[in-house]
Coordinates of C-alpha atoms and ligand atoms in Angstrom, one line a residue:
X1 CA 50.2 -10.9 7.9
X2 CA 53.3 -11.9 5.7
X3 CA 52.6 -13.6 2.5
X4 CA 53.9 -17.3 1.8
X5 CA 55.4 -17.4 -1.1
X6 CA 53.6 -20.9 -3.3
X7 CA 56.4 -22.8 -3.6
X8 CA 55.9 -26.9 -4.2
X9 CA 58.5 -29.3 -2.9
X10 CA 57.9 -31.6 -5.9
X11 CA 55.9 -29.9 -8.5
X12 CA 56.1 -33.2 -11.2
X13 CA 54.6 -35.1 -9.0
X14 CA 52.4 -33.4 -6.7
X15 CA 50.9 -30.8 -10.3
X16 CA 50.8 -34.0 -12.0
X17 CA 47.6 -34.4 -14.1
X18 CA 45.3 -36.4 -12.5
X19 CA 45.5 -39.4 -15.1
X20 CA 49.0 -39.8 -15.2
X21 CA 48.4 -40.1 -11.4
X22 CA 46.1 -42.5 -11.5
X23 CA 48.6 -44.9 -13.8
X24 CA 51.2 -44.4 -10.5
X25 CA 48.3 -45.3 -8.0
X26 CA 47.0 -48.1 -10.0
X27 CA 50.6 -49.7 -10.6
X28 CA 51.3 -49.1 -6.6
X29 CA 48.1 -50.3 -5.4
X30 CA 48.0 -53.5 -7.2
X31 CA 51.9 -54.2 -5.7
X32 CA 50.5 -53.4 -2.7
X33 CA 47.9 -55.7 -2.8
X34 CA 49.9 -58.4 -3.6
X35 CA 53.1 -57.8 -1.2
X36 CA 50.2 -57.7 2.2
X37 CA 48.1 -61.0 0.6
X38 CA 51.6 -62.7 0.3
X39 CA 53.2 -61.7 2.9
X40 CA 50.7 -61.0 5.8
X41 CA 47.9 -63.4 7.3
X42 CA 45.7 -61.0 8.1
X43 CA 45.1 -59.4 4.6
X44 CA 45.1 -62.9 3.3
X45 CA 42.7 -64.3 5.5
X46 CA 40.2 -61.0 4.8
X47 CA 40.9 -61.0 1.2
X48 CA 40.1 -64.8 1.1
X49 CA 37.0 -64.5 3.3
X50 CA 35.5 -61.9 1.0
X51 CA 36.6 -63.8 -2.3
X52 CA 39.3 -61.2 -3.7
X53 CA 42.4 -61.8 -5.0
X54 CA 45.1 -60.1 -5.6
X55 CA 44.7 -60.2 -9.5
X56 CA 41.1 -58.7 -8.7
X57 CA 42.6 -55.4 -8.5
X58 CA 43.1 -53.9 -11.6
X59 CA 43.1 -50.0 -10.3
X60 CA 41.5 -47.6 -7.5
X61 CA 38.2 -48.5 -9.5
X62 CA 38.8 -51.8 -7.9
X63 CA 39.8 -50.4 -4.4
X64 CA 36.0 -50.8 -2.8
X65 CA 36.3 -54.5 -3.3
X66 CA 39.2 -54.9 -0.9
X67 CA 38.2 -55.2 3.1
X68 CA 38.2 -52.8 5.5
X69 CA 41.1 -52.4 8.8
X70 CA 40.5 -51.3 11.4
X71 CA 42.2 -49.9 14.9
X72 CA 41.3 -52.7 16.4
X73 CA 43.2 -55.0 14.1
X74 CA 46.8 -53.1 15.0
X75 CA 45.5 -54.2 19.0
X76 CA 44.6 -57.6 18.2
X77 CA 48.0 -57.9 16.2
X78 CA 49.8 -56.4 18.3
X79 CA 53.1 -55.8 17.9
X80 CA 54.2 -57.3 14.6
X81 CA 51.5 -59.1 13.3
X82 CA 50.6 -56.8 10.5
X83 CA 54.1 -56.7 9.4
X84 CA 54.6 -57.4 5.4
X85 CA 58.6 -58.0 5.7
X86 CA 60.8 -59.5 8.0
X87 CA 61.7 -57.4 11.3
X88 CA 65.0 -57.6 10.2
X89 CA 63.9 -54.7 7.3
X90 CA 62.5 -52.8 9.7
X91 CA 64.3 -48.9 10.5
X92 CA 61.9 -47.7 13.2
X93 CA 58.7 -48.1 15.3
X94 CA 56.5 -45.3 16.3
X95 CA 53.6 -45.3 18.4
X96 CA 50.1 -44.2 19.4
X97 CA 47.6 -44.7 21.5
X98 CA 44.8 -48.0 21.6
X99 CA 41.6 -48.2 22.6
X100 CA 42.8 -50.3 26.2
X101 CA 46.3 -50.1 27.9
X102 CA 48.3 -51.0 25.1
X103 CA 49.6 -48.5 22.7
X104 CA 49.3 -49.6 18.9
X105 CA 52.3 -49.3 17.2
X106 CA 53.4 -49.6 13.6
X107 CA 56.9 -50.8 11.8
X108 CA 58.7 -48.7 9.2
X109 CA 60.9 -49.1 6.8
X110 CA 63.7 -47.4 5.2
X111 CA 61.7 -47.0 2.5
X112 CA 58.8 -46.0 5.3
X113 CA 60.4 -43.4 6.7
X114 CA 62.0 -41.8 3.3
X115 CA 58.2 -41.4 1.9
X116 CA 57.0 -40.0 5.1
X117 CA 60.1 -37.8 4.6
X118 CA 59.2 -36.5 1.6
X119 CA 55.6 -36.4 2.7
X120 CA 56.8 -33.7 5.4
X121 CA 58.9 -31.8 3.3
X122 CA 55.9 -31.2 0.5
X123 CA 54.0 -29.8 3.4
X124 CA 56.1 -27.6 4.8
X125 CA 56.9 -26.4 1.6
X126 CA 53.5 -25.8 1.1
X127 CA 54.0 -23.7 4.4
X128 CA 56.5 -21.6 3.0
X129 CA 59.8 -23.6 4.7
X130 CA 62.9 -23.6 2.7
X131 CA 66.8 -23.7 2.9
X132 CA 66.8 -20.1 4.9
X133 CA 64.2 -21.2 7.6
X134 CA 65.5 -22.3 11.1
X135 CA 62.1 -24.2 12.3
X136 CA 61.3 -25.0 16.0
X137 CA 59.8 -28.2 16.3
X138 CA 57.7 -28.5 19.5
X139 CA 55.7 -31.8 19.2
X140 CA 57.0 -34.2 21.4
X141 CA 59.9 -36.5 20.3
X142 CA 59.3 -40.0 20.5
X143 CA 56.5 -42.5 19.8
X144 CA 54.3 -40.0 18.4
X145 CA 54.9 -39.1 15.0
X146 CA 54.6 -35.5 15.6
X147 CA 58.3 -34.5 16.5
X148 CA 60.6 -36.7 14.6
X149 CA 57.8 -36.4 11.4
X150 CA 58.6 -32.6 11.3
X151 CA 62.2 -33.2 12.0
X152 CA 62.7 -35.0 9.1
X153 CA 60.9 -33.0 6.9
X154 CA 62.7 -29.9 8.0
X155 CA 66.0 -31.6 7.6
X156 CA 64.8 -32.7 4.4
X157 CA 64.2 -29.2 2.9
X158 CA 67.7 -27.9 4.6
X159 CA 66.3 -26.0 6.9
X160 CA 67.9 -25.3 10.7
X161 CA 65.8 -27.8 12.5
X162 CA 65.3 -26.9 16.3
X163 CA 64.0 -29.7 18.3
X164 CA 62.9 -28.7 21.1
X165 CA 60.4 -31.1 21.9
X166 CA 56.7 -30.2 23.8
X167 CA 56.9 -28.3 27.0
X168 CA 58.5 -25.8 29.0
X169 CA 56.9 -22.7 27.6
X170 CA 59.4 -19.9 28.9
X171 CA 61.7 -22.0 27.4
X172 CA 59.8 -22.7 23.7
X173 CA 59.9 -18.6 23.7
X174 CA 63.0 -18.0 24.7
X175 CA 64.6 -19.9 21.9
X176 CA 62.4 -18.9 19.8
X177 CA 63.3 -15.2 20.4
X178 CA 66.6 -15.7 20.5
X179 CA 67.3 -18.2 17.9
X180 CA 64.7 -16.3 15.5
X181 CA 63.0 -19.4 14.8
X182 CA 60.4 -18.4 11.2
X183 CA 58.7 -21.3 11.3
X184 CA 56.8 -23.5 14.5
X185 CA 55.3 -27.2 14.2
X186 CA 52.8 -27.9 17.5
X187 CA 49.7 -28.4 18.1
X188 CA 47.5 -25.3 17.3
X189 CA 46.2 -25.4 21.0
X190 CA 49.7 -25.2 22.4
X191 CA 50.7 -22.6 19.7
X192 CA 48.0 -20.3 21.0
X193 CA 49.0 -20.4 24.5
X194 CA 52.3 -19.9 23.4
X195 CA 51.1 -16.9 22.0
X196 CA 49.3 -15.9 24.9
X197 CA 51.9 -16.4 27.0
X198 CA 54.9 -14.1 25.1
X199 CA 53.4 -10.7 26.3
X200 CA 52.8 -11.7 29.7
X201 CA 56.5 -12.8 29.5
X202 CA 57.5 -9.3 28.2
X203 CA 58.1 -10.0 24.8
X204 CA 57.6 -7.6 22.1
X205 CA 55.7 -9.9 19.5
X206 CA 57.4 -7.3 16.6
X207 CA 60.6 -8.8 18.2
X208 CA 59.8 -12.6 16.6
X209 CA 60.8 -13.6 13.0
X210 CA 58.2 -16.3 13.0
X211 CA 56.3 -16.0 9.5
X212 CA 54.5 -19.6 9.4
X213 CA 53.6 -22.5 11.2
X214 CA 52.3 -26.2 10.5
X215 CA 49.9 -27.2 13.5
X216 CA 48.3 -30.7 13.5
X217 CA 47.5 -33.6 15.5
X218 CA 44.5 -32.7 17.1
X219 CA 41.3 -31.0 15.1
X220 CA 41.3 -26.9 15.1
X221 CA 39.1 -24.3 14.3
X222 CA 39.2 -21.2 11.6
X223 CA 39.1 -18.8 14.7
X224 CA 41.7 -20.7 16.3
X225 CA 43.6 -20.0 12.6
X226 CA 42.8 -16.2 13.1
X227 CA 43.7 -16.4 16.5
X228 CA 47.1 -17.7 16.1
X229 CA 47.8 -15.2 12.7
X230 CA 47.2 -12.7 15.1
X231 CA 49.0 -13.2 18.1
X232 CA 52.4 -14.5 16.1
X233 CA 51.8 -12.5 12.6
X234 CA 51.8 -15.5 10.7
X235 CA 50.4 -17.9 8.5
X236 CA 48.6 -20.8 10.1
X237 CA 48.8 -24.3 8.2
X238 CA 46.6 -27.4 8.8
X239 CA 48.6 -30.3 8.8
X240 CA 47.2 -33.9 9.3
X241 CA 48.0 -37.6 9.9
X242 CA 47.9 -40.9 11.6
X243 CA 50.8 -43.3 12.6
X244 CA 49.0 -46.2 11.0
X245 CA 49.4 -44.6 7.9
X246 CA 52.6 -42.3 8.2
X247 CA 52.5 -39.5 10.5
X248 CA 52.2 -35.9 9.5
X249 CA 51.9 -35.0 6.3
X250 CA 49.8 -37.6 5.3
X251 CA 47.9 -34.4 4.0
X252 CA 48.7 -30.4 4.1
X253 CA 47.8 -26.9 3.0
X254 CA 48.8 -24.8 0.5
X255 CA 48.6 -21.0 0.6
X256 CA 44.9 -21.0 -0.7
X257 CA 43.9 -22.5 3.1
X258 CA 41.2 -24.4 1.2
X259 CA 42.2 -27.6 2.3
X260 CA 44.4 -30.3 2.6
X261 CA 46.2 -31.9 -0.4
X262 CA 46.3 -35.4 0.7
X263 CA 50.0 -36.8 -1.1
X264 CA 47.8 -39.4 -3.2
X265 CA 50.8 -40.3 -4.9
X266 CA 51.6 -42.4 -1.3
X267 CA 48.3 -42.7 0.2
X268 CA 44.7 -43.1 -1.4
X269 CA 41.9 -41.5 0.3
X270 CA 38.0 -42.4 0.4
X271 CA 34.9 -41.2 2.1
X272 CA 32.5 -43.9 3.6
X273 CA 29.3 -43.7 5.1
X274 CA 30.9 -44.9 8.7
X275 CA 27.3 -46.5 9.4
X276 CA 27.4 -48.9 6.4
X277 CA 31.2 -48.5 5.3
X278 CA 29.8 -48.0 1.5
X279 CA 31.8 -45.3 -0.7
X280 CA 30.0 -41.6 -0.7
X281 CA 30.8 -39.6 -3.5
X282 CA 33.5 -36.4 -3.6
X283 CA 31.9 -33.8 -1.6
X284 CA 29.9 -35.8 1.1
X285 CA 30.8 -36.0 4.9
X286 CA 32.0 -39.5 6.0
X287 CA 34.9 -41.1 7.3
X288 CA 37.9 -41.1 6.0
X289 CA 39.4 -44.2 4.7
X290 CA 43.1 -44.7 3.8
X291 CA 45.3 -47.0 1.6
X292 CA 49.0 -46.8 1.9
X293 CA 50.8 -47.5 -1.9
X294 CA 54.2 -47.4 -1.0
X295 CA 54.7 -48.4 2.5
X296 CA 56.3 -51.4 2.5
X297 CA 57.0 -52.3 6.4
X298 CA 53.3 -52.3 7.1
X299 CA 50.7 -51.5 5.0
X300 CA 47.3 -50.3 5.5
X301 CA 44.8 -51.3 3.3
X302 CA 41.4 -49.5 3.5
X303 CA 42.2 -48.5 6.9
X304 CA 39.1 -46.7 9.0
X305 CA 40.4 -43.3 9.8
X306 CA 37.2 -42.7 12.1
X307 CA 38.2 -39.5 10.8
X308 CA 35.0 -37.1 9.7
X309 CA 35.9 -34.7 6.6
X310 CA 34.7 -34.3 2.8
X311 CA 37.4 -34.4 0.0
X312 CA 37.7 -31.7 -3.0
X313 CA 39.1 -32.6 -6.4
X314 CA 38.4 -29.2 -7.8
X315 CA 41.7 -27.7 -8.8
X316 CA 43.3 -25.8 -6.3
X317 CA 44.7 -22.0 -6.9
X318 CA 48.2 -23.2 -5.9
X319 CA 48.1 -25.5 -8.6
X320 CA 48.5 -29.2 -7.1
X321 CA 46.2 -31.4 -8.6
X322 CA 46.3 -33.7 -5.1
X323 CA 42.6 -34.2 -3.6
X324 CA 42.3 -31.8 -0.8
X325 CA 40.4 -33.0 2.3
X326 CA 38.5 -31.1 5.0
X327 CA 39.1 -29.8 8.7
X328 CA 38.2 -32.9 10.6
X329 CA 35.2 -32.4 12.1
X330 CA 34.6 -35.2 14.1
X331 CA 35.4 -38.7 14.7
X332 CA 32.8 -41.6 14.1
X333 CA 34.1 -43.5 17.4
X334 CA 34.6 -41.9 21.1
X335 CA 38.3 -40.9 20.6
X336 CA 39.3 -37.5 22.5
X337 CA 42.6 -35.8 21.8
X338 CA 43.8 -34.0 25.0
X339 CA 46.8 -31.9 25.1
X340 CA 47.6 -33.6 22.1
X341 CA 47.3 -36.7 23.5
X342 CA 45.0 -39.6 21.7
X343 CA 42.9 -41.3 24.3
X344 CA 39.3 -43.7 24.3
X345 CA 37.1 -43.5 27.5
X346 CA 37.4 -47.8 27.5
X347 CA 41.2 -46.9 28.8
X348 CA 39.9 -44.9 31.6
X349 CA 37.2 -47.9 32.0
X350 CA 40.2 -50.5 32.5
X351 CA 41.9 -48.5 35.0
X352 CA 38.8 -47.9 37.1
X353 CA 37.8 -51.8 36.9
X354 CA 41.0 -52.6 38.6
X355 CA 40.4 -50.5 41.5
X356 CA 38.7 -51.7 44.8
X357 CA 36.0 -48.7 46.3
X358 CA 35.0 -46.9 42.5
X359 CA 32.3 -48.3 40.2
X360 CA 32.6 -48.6 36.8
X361 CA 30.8 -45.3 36.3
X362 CA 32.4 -42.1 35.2
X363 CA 32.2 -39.1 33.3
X364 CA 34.7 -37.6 31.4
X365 CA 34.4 -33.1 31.3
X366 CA 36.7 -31.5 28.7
X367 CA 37.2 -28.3 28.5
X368 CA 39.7 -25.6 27.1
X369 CA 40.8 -22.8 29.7
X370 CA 43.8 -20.3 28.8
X371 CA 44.0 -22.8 25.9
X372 CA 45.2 -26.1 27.5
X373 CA 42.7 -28.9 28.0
X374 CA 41.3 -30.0 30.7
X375 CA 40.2 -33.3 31.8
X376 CA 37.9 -33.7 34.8
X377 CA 36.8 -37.6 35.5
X378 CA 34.4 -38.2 37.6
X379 CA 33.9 -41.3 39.5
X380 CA 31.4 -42.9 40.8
X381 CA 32.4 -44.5 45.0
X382 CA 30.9 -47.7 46.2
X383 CA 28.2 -47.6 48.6
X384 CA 30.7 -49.4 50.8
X385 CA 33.7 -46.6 50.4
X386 CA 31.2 -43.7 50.3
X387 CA 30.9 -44.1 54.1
X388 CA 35.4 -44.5 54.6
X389 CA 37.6 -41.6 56.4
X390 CA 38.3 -38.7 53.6
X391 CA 42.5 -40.2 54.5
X392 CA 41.2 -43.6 53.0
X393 CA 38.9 -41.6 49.9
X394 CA 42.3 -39.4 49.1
X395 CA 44.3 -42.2 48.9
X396 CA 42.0 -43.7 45.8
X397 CA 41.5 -40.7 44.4
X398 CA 45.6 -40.1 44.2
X399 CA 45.6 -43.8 42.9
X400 CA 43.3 -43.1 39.7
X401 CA 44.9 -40.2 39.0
X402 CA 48.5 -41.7 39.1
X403 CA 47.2 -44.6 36.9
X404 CA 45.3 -42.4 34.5
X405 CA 48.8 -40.5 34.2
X406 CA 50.6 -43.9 34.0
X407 CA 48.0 -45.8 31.1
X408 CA 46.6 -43.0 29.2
X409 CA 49.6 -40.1 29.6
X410 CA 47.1 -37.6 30.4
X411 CA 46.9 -35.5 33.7
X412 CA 43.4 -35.9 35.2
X413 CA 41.4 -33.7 37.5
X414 CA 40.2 -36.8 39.5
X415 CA 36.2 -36.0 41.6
X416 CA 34.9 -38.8 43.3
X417 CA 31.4 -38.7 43.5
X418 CA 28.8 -40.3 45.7
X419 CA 26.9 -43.6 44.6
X420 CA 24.5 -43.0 41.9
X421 CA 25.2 -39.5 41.2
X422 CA 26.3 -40.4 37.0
X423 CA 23.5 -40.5 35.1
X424 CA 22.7 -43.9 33.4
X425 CA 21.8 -44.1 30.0
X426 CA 19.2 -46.5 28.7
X427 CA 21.3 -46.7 25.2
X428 CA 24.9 -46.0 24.5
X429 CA 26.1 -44.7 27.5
X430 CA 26.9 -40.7 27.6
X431 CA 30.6 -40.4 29.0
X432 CA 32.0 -37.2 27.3
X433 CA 30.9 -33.9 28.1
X434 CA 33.5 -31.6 25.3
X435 CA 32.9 -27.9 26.0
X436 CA 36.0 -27.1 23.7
X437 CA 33.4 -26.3 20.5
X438 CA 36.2 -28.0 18.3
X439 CA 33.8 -29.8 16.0
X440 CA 32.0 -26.1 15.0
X441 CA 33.6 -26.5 11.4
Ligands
AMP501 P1 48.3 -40.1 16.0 O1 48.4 -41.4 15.3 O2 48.5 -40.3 17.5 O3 49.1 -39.0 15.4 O4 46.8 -39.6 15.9 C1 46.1 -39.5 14.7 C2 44.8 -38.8 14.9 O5 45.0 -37.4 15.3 C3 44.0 -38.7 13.6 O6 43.3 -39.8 13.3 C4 43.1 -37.5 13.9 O7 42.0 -37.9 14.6 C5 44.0 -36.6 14.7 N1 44.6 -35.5 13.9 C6 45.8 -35.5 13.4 N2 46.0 -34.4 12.7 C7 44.9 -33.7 12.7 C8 44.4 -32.4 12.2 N3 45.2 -31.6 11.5 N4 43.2 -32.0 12.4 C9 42.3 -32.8 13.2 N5 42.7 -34.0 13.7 C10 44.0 -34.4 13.5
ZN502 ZN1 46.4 -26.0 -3.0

């Protein structure tokens, strides 16, 4: 495997010693504070409700005091209710997905996007991207963060940026043969089926410059890091964030692959017990909860991740002082990420509620095959549509699927099932059957 070289983006700032750090986050986060109380009814109202002020804030010491936000709040608020300036200073929207029909989206801005830039460009740094690189970008382009978030950063560090966007794998190779892309930003699932599928295309694997990639948006294994080293000859790099916060880049690896530096100079991390939302100590499995301290469009204060990882503030080997968090390994609510693709079983719920002839009752099978996901729904008929023409039984089962295309962007494998045949739960109910082992490590 070829060797990144350790090179840092910012070295001043992201080698900084840890106190000097913490002068930057306490200055930041108590402007922070202070913009969202003034400047956002939400924050206010929370802030108020749980007797904080802004002047309560001193430092991060102080950060447990502040209230919690949640997804839910971005639905509820839905579209520009959680925004701390007027639209008129706002560069950009991006997007992901809610827990219901609705996406949740969040407002950026100039500043927004030039510290998510720089955000990027430390983590593909980290990934060994510089001036000579020409790197393939093959998340999708629009209201996920994924494509534009690595275009930036690319065009940040100078590098030849090639956006080609998610999909069409004969093409992805071609160009990537051909333009001798050295660096690839996807999701590590479609990364290893783009890997699988360059010998069965004919391709010489010896025949690609690729040295490095930064795969994200969806958790990943460490033998789904050996797998893609292996099939590309590279270096594989975590890379994670949220659009509530940023995008990607909201943390990284380094060479060491122990890790991801979060870019604490931007964002503060915490781990909570998700159960009681109280602080757990370095080390300790929770969620992951974020505070932006430079975002300036919309802020997030305290923001539940649902995210499952520890954090490390033991120095690293590359030298960053930056807290390092885990591989997610799991989330704390029902949130699947299919082909890359957020989604919550209550969106499938909706779409089945307003359709005559199905109950409410479905199960959702995930499951990994040649490397792309698989989503099999199962629904439940009526008693009254279990006894209709298979013409009449087609024509809902054509219907869910084209609505669970339409609402949730995610191809289903749609199987009716008779009346009664999904299991009912006497507690929470059971709706996610996830053979894809991604929450082993
Ligand atoms: P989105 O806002 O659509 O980009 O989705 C953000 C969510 O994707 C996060 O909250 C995580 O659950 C997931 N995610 C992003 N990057 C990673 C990663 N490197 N590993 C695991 N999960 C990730
Ligand atoms: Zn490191």
């Amino acid at each position: 495997m070829k060797v990144t070289e350790n090179k840092i983006y910012n070295p001043e700032i992201e080698c900084m010693d840890r106190e000097s750090l913490k002068k930057i986050q306490d200055e930041r986060l108590k402007e922070t504070v202070a913009h969202v109380y003034n400047n956002v009814p939400l924050y206010k109202k929370r802030m108020d409700e749980a007797g904080v002020k802004p002047e309560d804030i001193k430092g991060t010491e102080d950060l447990y005091k502040l209230p919690f936000t949640n997804k839910t709040d971005l639905r509820d608020e839905f579209p520009y209710g959680l925004l701390a300036v007027p639209k008129e200073e706002i560069v950009r929207i991006q997007g992901s997905s809610g827990t219901t029909g609705k996406p949740i989206v969040s407002g950026y801005t100039e500043n927004d996007v030039e510290v998510w830039t720089e955000m990027v460009a430390r983590s593909l740094v980290a990934a060994g991207a510089g001036k000579d690189d020409i790197v393939q970008v093959t998340y999708g382009y629009g209201l996920f963060t994924g494509g534009l978030g690595a275009h930036q950063g690319a065009s940040r560090v100078g590098a030849v940026v090639v956006p080609m966007s998610s999909g069409n794998t004969q093409r992805q190779l071609m160009m990537m043969h051909d333009l001798g892309a050295t660096m690839l930003c996807c999701t590590p699932s479609y990364a290893i089926f783009l890997g699988e599928s360059l010998k069965e295309m004919g391709y010489d694997p010896k025949e690609f410059k690729l040295k490095s990639g930064c795969f994200g948006a969806e958790p990943w294994t460490e033998e789904m890091r050996e797998k893609m080293e292996e099939l590309f000859d590279i270096n594989a790099y975590n890379i994670y964030g949220l659009t509530e916060i940023a995008g990607p880049g909201v943390a990284f690896e380094c060479p060491a692959k122990a890790g991801m530096h979060i870019n604490e100079d931007h964002v503060l991390a915490e781990i909570v017990d998700p159960a009681t939302g109280e602080p757990l100590p370095y080390g300790e499995s929770g969620e992951l909860v974020l505070t932006t301290i430079s975002k300036t469009g919309m802020p997030m204060i305290r923001y539940r991740t649902h995210d499952i990882c520890t954090l490390d503030v033991t120095p690293c080997a590359c030298g960053r002082t930056h807290v390092r968090m885990s591989r997610i390994t799991g989330r704390t609510d029902d949130m699947l990420i299919i082909r890359g693709v957020n989604m919550f079983p209550s969106q499938i719920e909706s779409v089945l509620l307003g359709i005559q002839g199905v109950a409410p009752h479905y199960m959702l099978i995930v499951d990994r095959v040649n490397s792309t996901d698989r989503l099999e729904v199962q629904v439940e008929l009526t008693d009254a549509m279990f006894s209709d023409t298979v013409a009449d039984i087609e024509k809902i089962q054509k219907k869910i699927t084209d609505q669970i295309k339409s609402v949730v962007g995610v191809a289903a494998n749609v199987k009716l099932v008779p009346p009664k045949t999904i299991p009912r739960s006497e507690g929470k109910a059971k709706r996610i059957i996830d053979n894809r082992g991604l929450t082993s490590k």
